[in-house]
mmCIF file of C-alpha atoms in Angstrom:
data_model
loop_
_atom_site.group_PDB
_atom_site.id
_atom_site.type_symbol
_atom_site.label_atom_id
_atom_site.label_comp_id
_atom_site.label_asym_id
_atom_site.label_seq_id
_atom_site.Cartn_x
_atom_site.Cartn_y
_atom_site.Cartn_z
ATOM 1 C CA UNK I 1263 17.437 10.796 30.908
ATOM 2 C CA UNK I 1264 18.561 13.063 32.834
ATOM 3 C CA UNK I 1265 22.135 14.442 33.872
ATOM 4 C CA UNK I 1266 21.542 12.681 37.839
ATOM 5 C CA UNK I 1267 20.882 9.240 35.860
ATOM 6 C CA UNK I 1268 23.851 9.205 33.226
ATOM 7 C CA UNK I 1269 26.459 10.110 35.867
ATOM 8 C CA UNK I 1270 25.576 7.036 37.857
ATOM 9 C CA UNK I 1271 27.199 4.587 35.068
ATOM 10 C CA UNK I 1272 30.528 4.312 33.716
ATOM 11 C CA UNK I 1273 29.719 4.194 30.178
ATOM 12 C CA UNK I 1274 33.667 3.255 29.599
ATOM 13 C CA UNK I 1275 32.359 -0.234 30.859
ATOM 14 C CA UNK I 1276 29.781 -0.078 27.692
ATOM 15 C CA UNK I 1277 32.330 0.051 24.819
ATOM 16 C CA UNK I 1278 32.444 2.888 22.457
ATOM 17 C CA UNK I 1279 29.510 5.575 23.400
ATOM 18 C CA UNK I 1280 28.474 8.302 20.988
ATOM 19 C CA UNK I 1281 25.321 10.795 21.949
ATOM 20 C CA UNK I 1282 23.058 11.771 19.220
ATOM 21 C CA UNK I 1283 24.879 9.854 16.340
ATOM 22 C CA UNK I 1284 23.505 9.963 12.777
ATOM 23 C CA UNK I 1285 22.482 6.960 11.750
ATOM 24 C CA UNK I 1286 23.225 7.679 8.008
ATOM 25 C CA UNK I 1287 27.072 6.446 8.863
ATOM 26 C CA UNK I 1288 25.755 3.079 10.233
ATOM 27 C CA UNK I 1289 23.590 2.166 7.477
ATOM 28 C CA UNK I 1290 24.396 1.388 3.685
ATOM 29 C CA UNK I 1291 21.395 3.260 2.459
ATOM 30 C CA UNK I 1292 23.448 6.731 3.765
ATOM 31 C CA UNK I 1293 20.054 7.525 4.875
ATOM 32 C CA UNK I 1294 18.656 7.809 9.057
ATOM 33 C CA UNK I 1295 18.573 10.868 11.555
ATOM 34 C CA UNK I 1296 20.241 10.380 15.099
ATOM 35 C CA UNK I 1297 19.693 8.371 17.726
ATOM 36 C CA UNK I 1298 20.069 9.258 20.877
ATOM 37 C CA UNK I 1299 22.812 7.430 22.127
ATOM 38 C CA UNK I 1300 25.177 4.863 20.012
ATOM 39 C CA UNK I 1301 26.913 1.958 21.548
ATOM 40 C CA UNK I 1302 29.533 -0.234 20.346
ATOM 41 C CA UNK I 1303 30.166 -2.580 22.658
ATOM 42 C CA UNK I 1304 33.549 -4.341 21.772
ATOM 43 C CA UNK I 1305 32.960 -7.548 24.064
ATOM 44 C CA UNK I 1306 29.943 -9.794 25.115
ATOM 45 C CA UNK I 1307 30.393 -8.528 29.076
ATOM 46 C CA UNK I 1308 29.993 -4.784 27.458
ATOM 47 C CA UNK I 1309 26.652 -5.905 25.873
ATOM 48 C CA UNK I 1310 25.594 -7.266 29.031
ATOM 49 C CA UNK I 1311 26.939 -3.827 31.326
ATOM 50 C CA UNK I 1312 25.055 -1.931 28.295
ATOM 51 C CA UNK I 1313 21.945 -3.975 28.580
ATOM 52 C CA UNK I 1314 21.328 -3.568 32.380
ATOM 53 C CA UNK I 1315 21.908 0.027 32.017
ATOM 54 C CA UNK I 1316 18.989 0.251 29.158
ATOM 55 C CA UNK I 1317 17.012 -2.222 31.200
ATOM 56 C CA UNK I 1318 17.304 -0.211 34.497
ATOM 57 C CA UNK I 1319 16.954 3.015 32.606
ATOM 58 C CA UNK I 1320 14.235 2.287 31.259
ATOM 59 C CA UNK I 1321 15.621 3.096 27.760
ATOM 60 C CA UNK I 1322 13.856 2.033 24.263
ATOM 61 C CA UNK I 1323 16.394 -0.009 22.350
ATOM 62 C CA UNK I 1324 17.075 -2.084 19.577
ATOM 63 C CA UNK I 1325 20.433 -3.607 17.721
ATOM 64 C CA UNK I 1326 21.768 -3.293 14.295
ATOM 65 C CA UNK I 1327 24.902 -5.079 12.668
ATOM 66 C CA UNK I 1328 26.413 -3.183 9.276
ATOM 67 C CA UNK I 1329 22.898 -1.313 8.567
ATOM 68 C CA UNK I 1330 21.891 -3.162 5.590
ATOM 69 C CA UNK I 1331 18.024 -3.819 5.527
ATOM 70 C CA UNK I 1332 17.472 -1.125 7.557
ATOM 71 C CA UNK I 1333 15.396 2.048 6.646
ATOM 72 C CA UNK I 1334 16.121 4.929 9.452
ATOM 73 C CA UNK I 1335 13.523 7.802 9.504
ATOM 74 C CA UNK I 1336 15.409 11.307 9.020
ATOM 75 C CA UNK I 1337 14.454 12.044 12.953
ATOM 76 C CA UNK I 1338 16.348 9.148 13.400
ATOM 77 C CA UNK I 1339 15.849 6.856 16.768
ATOM 78 C CA UNK I 1340 14.566 7.449 20.068
ATOM 79 C CA UNK I 1341 16.822 5.662 22.914
ATOM 80 C CA UNK I 1342 19.752 3.550 22.207
ATOM 81 C CA UNK I 1343 20.842 1.678 19.700
ATOM 82 C CA UNK I 1344 23.027 -1.275 20.440
ATOM 83 C CA UNK I 1345 25.730 -1.804 17.088
ATOM 84 C CA UNK I 1346 27.534 -4.914 16.737
ATOM 85 C CA UNK I 1347 30.553 -4.036 14.569
ATOM 86 C CA UNK I 1348 33.629 -5.573 13.917
ATOM 87 C CA UNK I 1349 35.211 -5.499 17.785
ATOM 88 C CA UNK I 1350 32.166 -8.340 18.005
ATOM 89 C CA UNK I 1351 33.530 -10.583 15.404
ATOM 90 C CA UNK I 1352 35.674 -13.244 16.768
ATOM 91 C CA UNK I 1353 35.222 -16.786 14.384
ATOM 92 C CA UNK I 1354 36.572 -20.019 15.177
ATOM 93 C CA UNK I 1355 36.313 -22.570 13.227
ATOM 94 C CA UNK I 1356 36.987 -26.746 14.699
ATOM 95 C CA UNK I 1357 36.665 -29.178 11.547
ATOM 96 C CA UNK I 1358 33.685 -27.497 10.495
ATOM 97 C CA UNK I 1359 31.495 -26.636 13.094
ATOM 98 C CA UNK I 1360 31.824 -22.672 13.001
ATOM 99 C CA UNK I 1361 31.378 -20.212 15.834
ATOM 100 C CA UNK I 1362 31.274 -16.843 15.105
ATOM 101 C CA UNK I 1363 30.186 -13.552 17.016
ATOM 102 C CA UNK I 1364 27.196 -11.403 15.241
ATOM 103 C CA UNK I 1365 29.403 -8.490 14.136
ATOM 104 C CA UNK I 1366 30.801 -10.913 11.788
ATOM 105 C CA UNK I 1367 30.107 -10.076 8.218
ATOM 106 C CA UNK I 1368 28.424 -11.946 6.192
ATOM 107 C CA UNK I 1369 30.548 -12.094 2.861
ATOM 108 C CA UNK I 1370 33.717 -12.398 4.602
ATOM 109 C CA UNK I 1371 32.580 -15.438 6.533
ATOM 110 C CA UNK I 1372 31.526 -17.100 3.134
ATOM 111 C CA UNK I 1373 34.586 -16.236 1.564
ATOM 112 C CA UNK I 1374 36.799 -17.538 4.105
ATOM 113 C CA UNK I 1375 35.207 -20.846 4.371
ATOM 114 C CA UNK I 1376 34.420 -21.318 0.685
ATOM 115 C CA UNK I 1377 38.390 -20.913 0.414
ATOM 116 C CA UNK I 1378 39.130 -23.570 2.744
ATOM 117 C CA UNK I 1379 36.568 -26.155 1.320
ATOM 118 C CA UNK I 1380 33.784 -25.597 3.834
ATOM 119 C CA UNK I 1381 30.463 -25.679 1.816
ATOM 120 C CA UNK I 1382 27.250 -24.726 2.988
ATOM 121 C CA UNK I 1383 27.929 -20.941 3.067
ATOM 122 C CA UNK I 1384 28.153 -20.460 -0.549
ATOM 123 C CA UNK I 1385 24.797 -18.796 -0.743
ATOM 124 C CA UNK I 1386 26.024 -16.374 1.616
ATOM 125 C CA UNK I 1387 28.679 -14.737 -1.349
ATOM 126 C CA UNK I 1388 27.634 -11.015 -1.736
ATOM 127 C CA UNK I 1389 25.128 -10.829 0.700
ATOM 128 C CA UNK I 1390 25.694 -7.659 2.954
ATOM 129 C CA UNK I 1391 25.581 -7.358 6.399
ATOM 130 C CA UNK I 1392 26.588 -9.542 9.504
ATOM 131 C CA UNK I 1393 26.062 -12.963 11.299
ATOM 132 C CA UNK I 1394 23.835 -10.995 13.652
ATOM 133 C CA UNK I 1395 21.586 -9.447 11.388
ATOM 134 C CA UNK I 1396 21.474 -12.995 9.057
ATOM 135 C CA UNK I 1397 20.088 -15.013 11.392
ATOM 136 C CA UNK I 1398 17.781 -12.182 12.178
ATOM 137 C CA UNK I 1399 16.349 -12.282 9.388
ATOM 138 C CA UNK I 1400 17.168 -15.911 8.536
ATOM 139 C CA UNK I 1401 19.609 -13.899 4.900
ATOM 140 C CA UNK I 1402 19.694 -16.264 2.396
ATOM 141 C CA UNK I 1403 19.814 -17.119 -1.789
ATOM 142 C CA UNK I 1404 20.123 -19.445 -4.364
ATOM 143 C CA UNK I 1405 17.545 -21.935 -2.869
ATOM 144 C CA UNK I 1406 19.683 -21.810 0.503
ATOM 145 C CA UNK I 1407 19.336 -19.691 3.998
ATOM 146 C CA UNK I 1408 21.141 -19.159 7.369
ATOM 147 C CA UNK I 1409 18.308 -21.891 8.979
ATOM 148 C CA UNK I 1410 20.116 -24.374 6.559
ATOM 149 C CA UNK I 1411 23.987 -24.251 8.772
ATOM 150 C CA UNK I 1412 22.727 -23.112 11.843
ATOM 151 C CA UNK I 1413 23.016 -25.170 14.894
ATOM 152 C CA UNK I 1414 22.396 -22.697 17.641
ATOM 153 C CA UNK I 1415 22.227 -19.477 18.530
ATOM 154 C CA UNK I 1416 23.409 -16.943 21.652
ATOM 155 C CA UNK I 1417 20.416 -15.253 22.524
ATOM 156 C CA UNK I 1418 20.814 -12.266 24.995
ATOM 157 C CA UNK I 1419 17.429 -11.805 26.384
ATOM 158 C CA UNK I 1420 16.799 -7.989 27.932
ATOM 159 C CA UNK I 1421 16.805 -9.159 31.761
ATOM 160 C CA UNK I 1422 20.816 -9.980 30.513
ATOM 161 C CA UNK I 1423 20.292 -13.642 30.593
ATOM 162 C CA UNK I 1424 21.861 -15.732 27.947
ATOM 163 C CA UNK I 1425 21.207 -19.090 26.150
ATOM 164 C CA UNK I 1426 22.269 -21.121 22.938
ATOM 165 C CA UNK I 1427 18.661 -21.567 21.460
ATOM 166 C CA UNK I 1428 18.814 -24.292 18.706
ATOM 167 C CA UNK I 1429 18.338 -24.403 15.063
ATOM 168 C CA UNK I 1430 14.489 -26.007 15.334
ATOM 169 C CA UNK I 1431 13.761 -23.322 18.532
ATOM 170 C CA UNK I 1432 14.796 -20.863 16.105
ATOM 171 C CA UNK I 1433 11.037 -19.933 14.479
ATOM 172 C CA UNK I 1434 13.147 -19.609 11.058
ATOM 173 C CA UNK I 1435 10.560 -19.539 7.733
ATOM 174 C CA UNK I 1436 11.311 -17.390 4.688
ATOM 175 C CA UNK I 1437 13.528 -14.434 5.595
ATOM 176 C CA UNK I 1438 11.918 -14.533 9.424
ATOM 177 C CA UNK I 1439 12.982 -15.719 12.925
ATOM 178 C CA UNK I 1440 11.418 -15.292 16.254
ATOM 179 C CA UNK I 1441 13.859 -12.431 16.824
ATOM 180 C CA UNK I 1442 11.591 -10.545 15.048
ATOM 181 C CA UNK I 1443 9.012 -11.272 17.029
ATOM 182 C CA UNK I 1444 11.083 -12.094 20.908
ATOM 183 C CA UNK I 1445 13.016 -9.086 22.536
ATOM 184 C CA UNK I 1446 16.753 -10.903 22.299
ATOM 185 C CA UNK I 1447 19.732 -10.183 20.587
ATOM 186 C CA UNK I 1448 21.786 -12.797 18.447
ATOM 187 C CA UNK I 1449 25.071 -12.390 20.350
ATOM 188 C CA UNK I 1450 26.970 -15.243 18.472
ATOM 189 C CA UNK I 1451 25.630 -18.378 16.155
ATOM 190 C CA UNK I 1452 27.349 -21.849 15.779
ATOM 191 C CA UNK I 1453 27.265 -23.113 12.521
ATOM 192 C CA UNK I 1454 27.756 -26.570 10.875
ATOM 193 C CA UNK I 1455 28.948 -26.704 7.303
ATOM 194 C CA UNK I 1456 30.431 -30.131 5.487
ATOM 195 C CA UNK I 1457 34.157 -30.083 4.020
ATOM 196 C CA UNK I 1458 34.728 -30.931 0.306
ATOM 197 C CA UNK I 1459 36.721 -30.052 -2.720
ATOM 198 C CA UNK I 1460 38.183 -26.686 -2.123
ATOM 199 C CA UNK I 1461 37.828 -25.667 -5.805
ATOM 200 C CA UNK I 1462 34.556 -26.460 -6.793
ATOM 201 C CA UNK I 1463 32.951 -25.024 -3.404
ATOM 202 C CA UNK I 1464 35.185 -21.654 -3.609
ATOM 203 C CA UNK I 1465 33.881 -21.452 -6.934
ATOM 204 C CA UNK I 1466 30.285 -21.452 -7.177
ATOM 205 C CA UNK I 1467 30.582 -19.407 -4.065
ATOM 206 C CA UNK I 1468 33.155 -16.719 -6.520
ATOM 207 C CA UNK I 1469 29.509 -17.223 -8.940
ATOM 208 C CA UNK I 1470 27.367 -16.292 -6.537
ATOM 209 C CA UNK I 1471 29.176 -13.032 -5.570
ATOM 210 C CA UNK I 1472 29.705 -12.270 -9.298
ATOM 211 C CA UNK I 1473 25.848 -12.846 -10.178
ATOM 212 C CA UNK I 1474 25.021 -10.411 -7.526
ATOM 213 C CA UNK I 1475 27.715 -7.963 -8.876
ATOM 214 C CA UNK I 1476 25.859 -7.976 -11.864
ATOM 215 C CA UNK I 1477 22.392 -8.037 -11.823
ATOM 216 C CA UNK I 1478 21.668 -5.561 -7.855
ATOM 217 C CA UNK I 1479 22.860 -2.031 -7.743
ATOM 218 C CA UNK I 1480 25.936 -2.122 -5.044
ATOM 219 C CA UNK I 1481 27.651 0.769 -6.395
ATOM 220 C CA UNK I 1482 25.302 3.344 -5.113
ATOM 221 C CA UNK I 1483 23.937 3.461 -1.467
ATOM 222 C CA UNK I 1484 21.035 0.690 -1.043
ATOM 223 C CA UNK I 1485 19.377 -1.901 1.710
ATOM 224 C CA UNK I 1486 19.506 -4.794 -0.579
ATOM 225 C CA UNK I 1487 15.853 -6.039 -1.530
ATOM 226 C CA UNK I 1488 13.539 -3.928 -0.798
ATOM 227 C CA UNK I 1489 10.002 -6.537 -1.137
ATOM 228 C CA UNK I 1490 9.927 -10.038 0.003
ATOM 229 C CA UNK I 1491 8.985 -11.942 -3.027
ATOM 230 C CA UNK I 1492 5.093 -12.850 -3.234
ATOM 231 C CA UNK I 1493 5.976 -16.710 -4.285
ATOM 232 C CA UNK I 1494 5.788 -17.826 -6.813
ATOM 233 C CA UNK I 1495 5.997 -14.346 -8.368
ATOM 234 C CA UNK I 1496 9.075 -12.190 -8.100
ATOM 235 C CA UNK I 1497 8.713 -8.767 -6.884
ATOM 236 C CA UNK I 1498 11.662 -6.985 -8.846
ATOM 237 C CA UNK I 1499 9.251 -8.896 -11.993
ATOM 238 C CA UNK I 1500 5.966 -7.102 -10.834
ATOM 239 C CA UNK I 1501 7.578 -3.261 -10.530
ATOM 240 C CA UNK I 1502 9.391 -3.142 -13.618
ATOM 241 C CA UNK I 1503 6.446 -5.098 -15.404
ATOM 242 C CA UNK I 1504 4.374 -1.686 -14.341
ATOM 243 C CA UNK I 1505 6.925 0.498 -15.144
ATOM 244 C CA UNK I 1506 8.502 1.671 -12.413
ATOM 245 C CA UNK I 1507 11.827 0.562 -13.206
ATOM 246 C CA UNK I 1508 13.893 4.076 -12.807
ATOM 247 C CA UNK I 1509 10.868 5.522 -11.231
ATOM 248 C CA UNK I 1510 13.037 8.620 -9.195
ATOM 249 C CA UNK I 1511 11.136 10.521 -6.203
ATOM 250 C CA UNK I 1512 13.657 13.348 -4.676
ATOM 251 C CA UNK I 1513 17.046 11.965 -4.266
ATOM 252 C CA UNK I 1514 15.735 8.208 -4.075
ATOM 253 C CA UNK I 1515 15.225 6.239 -7.478
ATOM 254 C CA UNK I 1516 13.704 2.938 -8.077
ATOM 255 C CA UNK I 1517 17.050 0.951 -9.464
ATOM 256 C CA UNK I 1518 17.378 0.389 -13.616
ATOM 257 C CA UNK I 1519 19.782 -2.418 -12.542
ATOM 258 C CA UNK I 1520 17.104 -4.153 -10.453
ATOM 259 C CA UNK I 1521 13.371 -3.443 -9.544
ATOM 260 C CA UNK I 1522 13.602 -4.716 -5.980
ATOM 261 C CA UNK I 1523 16.078 -2.362 -5.222
ATOM 262 C CA UNK I 1524 16.117 1.475 -4.301
ATOM 263 C CA UNK I 1525 19.199 3.291 -4.445
ATOM 264 C CA UNK I 1526 20.410 6.537 -2.776
ATOM 265 C CA UNK I 1527 21.377 8.977 -5.972
ATOM 266 C CA UNK I 1528 23.229 11.533 -3.471
ATOM 267 C CA UNK I 1529 20.655 13.115 -0.753
ATOM 268 C CA UNK I 1530 17.952 10.755 -0.642
ATOM 269 C CA UNK I 1531 16.167 11.325 2.493
ATOM 270 C CA UNK I 1532 14.095 8.061 4.435
ATOM 271 C CA UNK I 1533 10.895 10.165 3.433
ATOM 272 C CA UNK I 1534 12.319 9.341 -0.090
ATOM 273 C CA UNK I 1535 12.246 5.781 -0.289
ATOM 274 C CA UNK I 1536 8.778 5.419 1.582
ATOM 275 C CA UNK I 1537 7.134 7.692 -1.135
ATOM 276 C CA UNK I 1538 8.443 4.669 -3.921
ATOM 277 C CA UNK I 1539 8.095 1.936 -1.186
ATOM 278 C CA UNK I 1540 4.164 3.421 -1.547
ATOM 279 C CA UNK I 1541 4.271 3.999 -4.828
ATOM 280 C CA UNK I 1542 5.474 0.331 -6.069
ATOM 281 C CA UNK I 1543 3.418 -0.969 -3.332
ATOM 282 C CA UNK I 1544 -0.025 0.407 -4.344
ATOM 283 C CA UNK I 1545 0.629 0.392 -7.895
ATOM 284 C CA UNK I 1546 1.063 -3.668 -8.014
ATOM 285 C CA UNK I 1547 -1.771 -3.830 -5.819
ATOM 286 C CA UNK I 1548 -3.910 -2.013 -8.514
ATOM 287 C CA UNK I 1549 -2.702 -4.226 -11.456
ATOM 288 C CA UNK I 1550 -1.723 -7.774 -9.418
ATOM 289 C CA UNK I 1551 -3.964 -7.692 -6.661
ATOM 290 C CA UNK I 1552 -0.688 -8.877 -4.558
ATOM 291 C CA UNK I 1553 -0.255 -7.154 -1.785
ATOM 292 C CA UNK I 1554 3.686 -6.711 -1.493
ATOM 293 C CA UNK I 1555 5.463 -7.086 1.915
ATOM 294 C CA UNK I 1556 9.111 -4.899 2.765
ATOM 295 C CA UNK I 1557 11.695 -7.150 3.521
ATOM 296 C CA UNK I 1558 13.843 -3.921 5.022
ATOM 297 C CA UNK I 1559 13.067 -2.721 8.225
ATOM 298 C CA UNK I 1560 11.419 0.691 8.355
ATOM 299 C CA UNK I 1561 12.203 2.027 11.679
ATOM 300 C CA UNK I 1562 10.856 5.424 12.956
ATOM 301 C CA UNK I 1563 11.443 7.799 15.911
ATOM 302 C CA UNK I 1564 9.398 5.749 18.419
ATOM 303 C CA UNK I 1565 9.603 2.560 17.089
ATOM 304 C CA UNK I 1566 12.489 1.023 19.293
ATOM 305 C CA UNK I 1567 11.733 -1.954 21.490
ATOM 306 C CA UNK I 1568 10.790 -0.470 25.038
#
């Protein structure tokens, strides 16, 4: 975008704006080249202003939360990355009807609600990421997911309109929602939880959190499960059974703790992770005839929405 077009806009109306910002600073894998622009709105109004700029200047764009479940190419992302950070993270609980903005950390939400005796979010104990990303991916574990608790989601469309979309119109399926195909951003979610025995609910949530701590390699930068489970099989078991647990390419390693995780051992590049993904995928296909699909979203220089 030219200097003349840039000067026509007051970037202070968008929140925090950074140019050529390395996305390795904004992903849990600690991997990723620069975004042309990274915009972190601190209010819904600033988000709407930023979307107006994006559309009028015809800029490619995409939205991220805490950067989990995301692999950004070493060359970065063209255009604008809208980041939902801690400034867009308000939460209100009205007797189990919880309205929460997209930037709110999912683990914190699960912990607070469970501690207060509201059941339904226990499954999210230990799941990294933000509420917006959890709705986008229909995040889940232990037999439950966001579709089980969501009443409706506030979606910002590229034309600047916002609408509360009810659960039944969100297209939820296993780790999937309509937001993965539609051009829209989850700005907030409204959830319904049931009040129960505090000690029982909080204990269950803590057990789920502890299970993740013991079985998943969060001591190293990673992005959660790399592949969707080809149910009834589990991707981690298939990868482990063909002997790839601990396999290393460059600075990336298939975790020795859980084979459906790839960890950054220090200086991993996106190309290292992609090579491991292809190694695991081709080996499982050759051995079992099963085509693994990635659960992590892979973003290259020109894969932003336009």
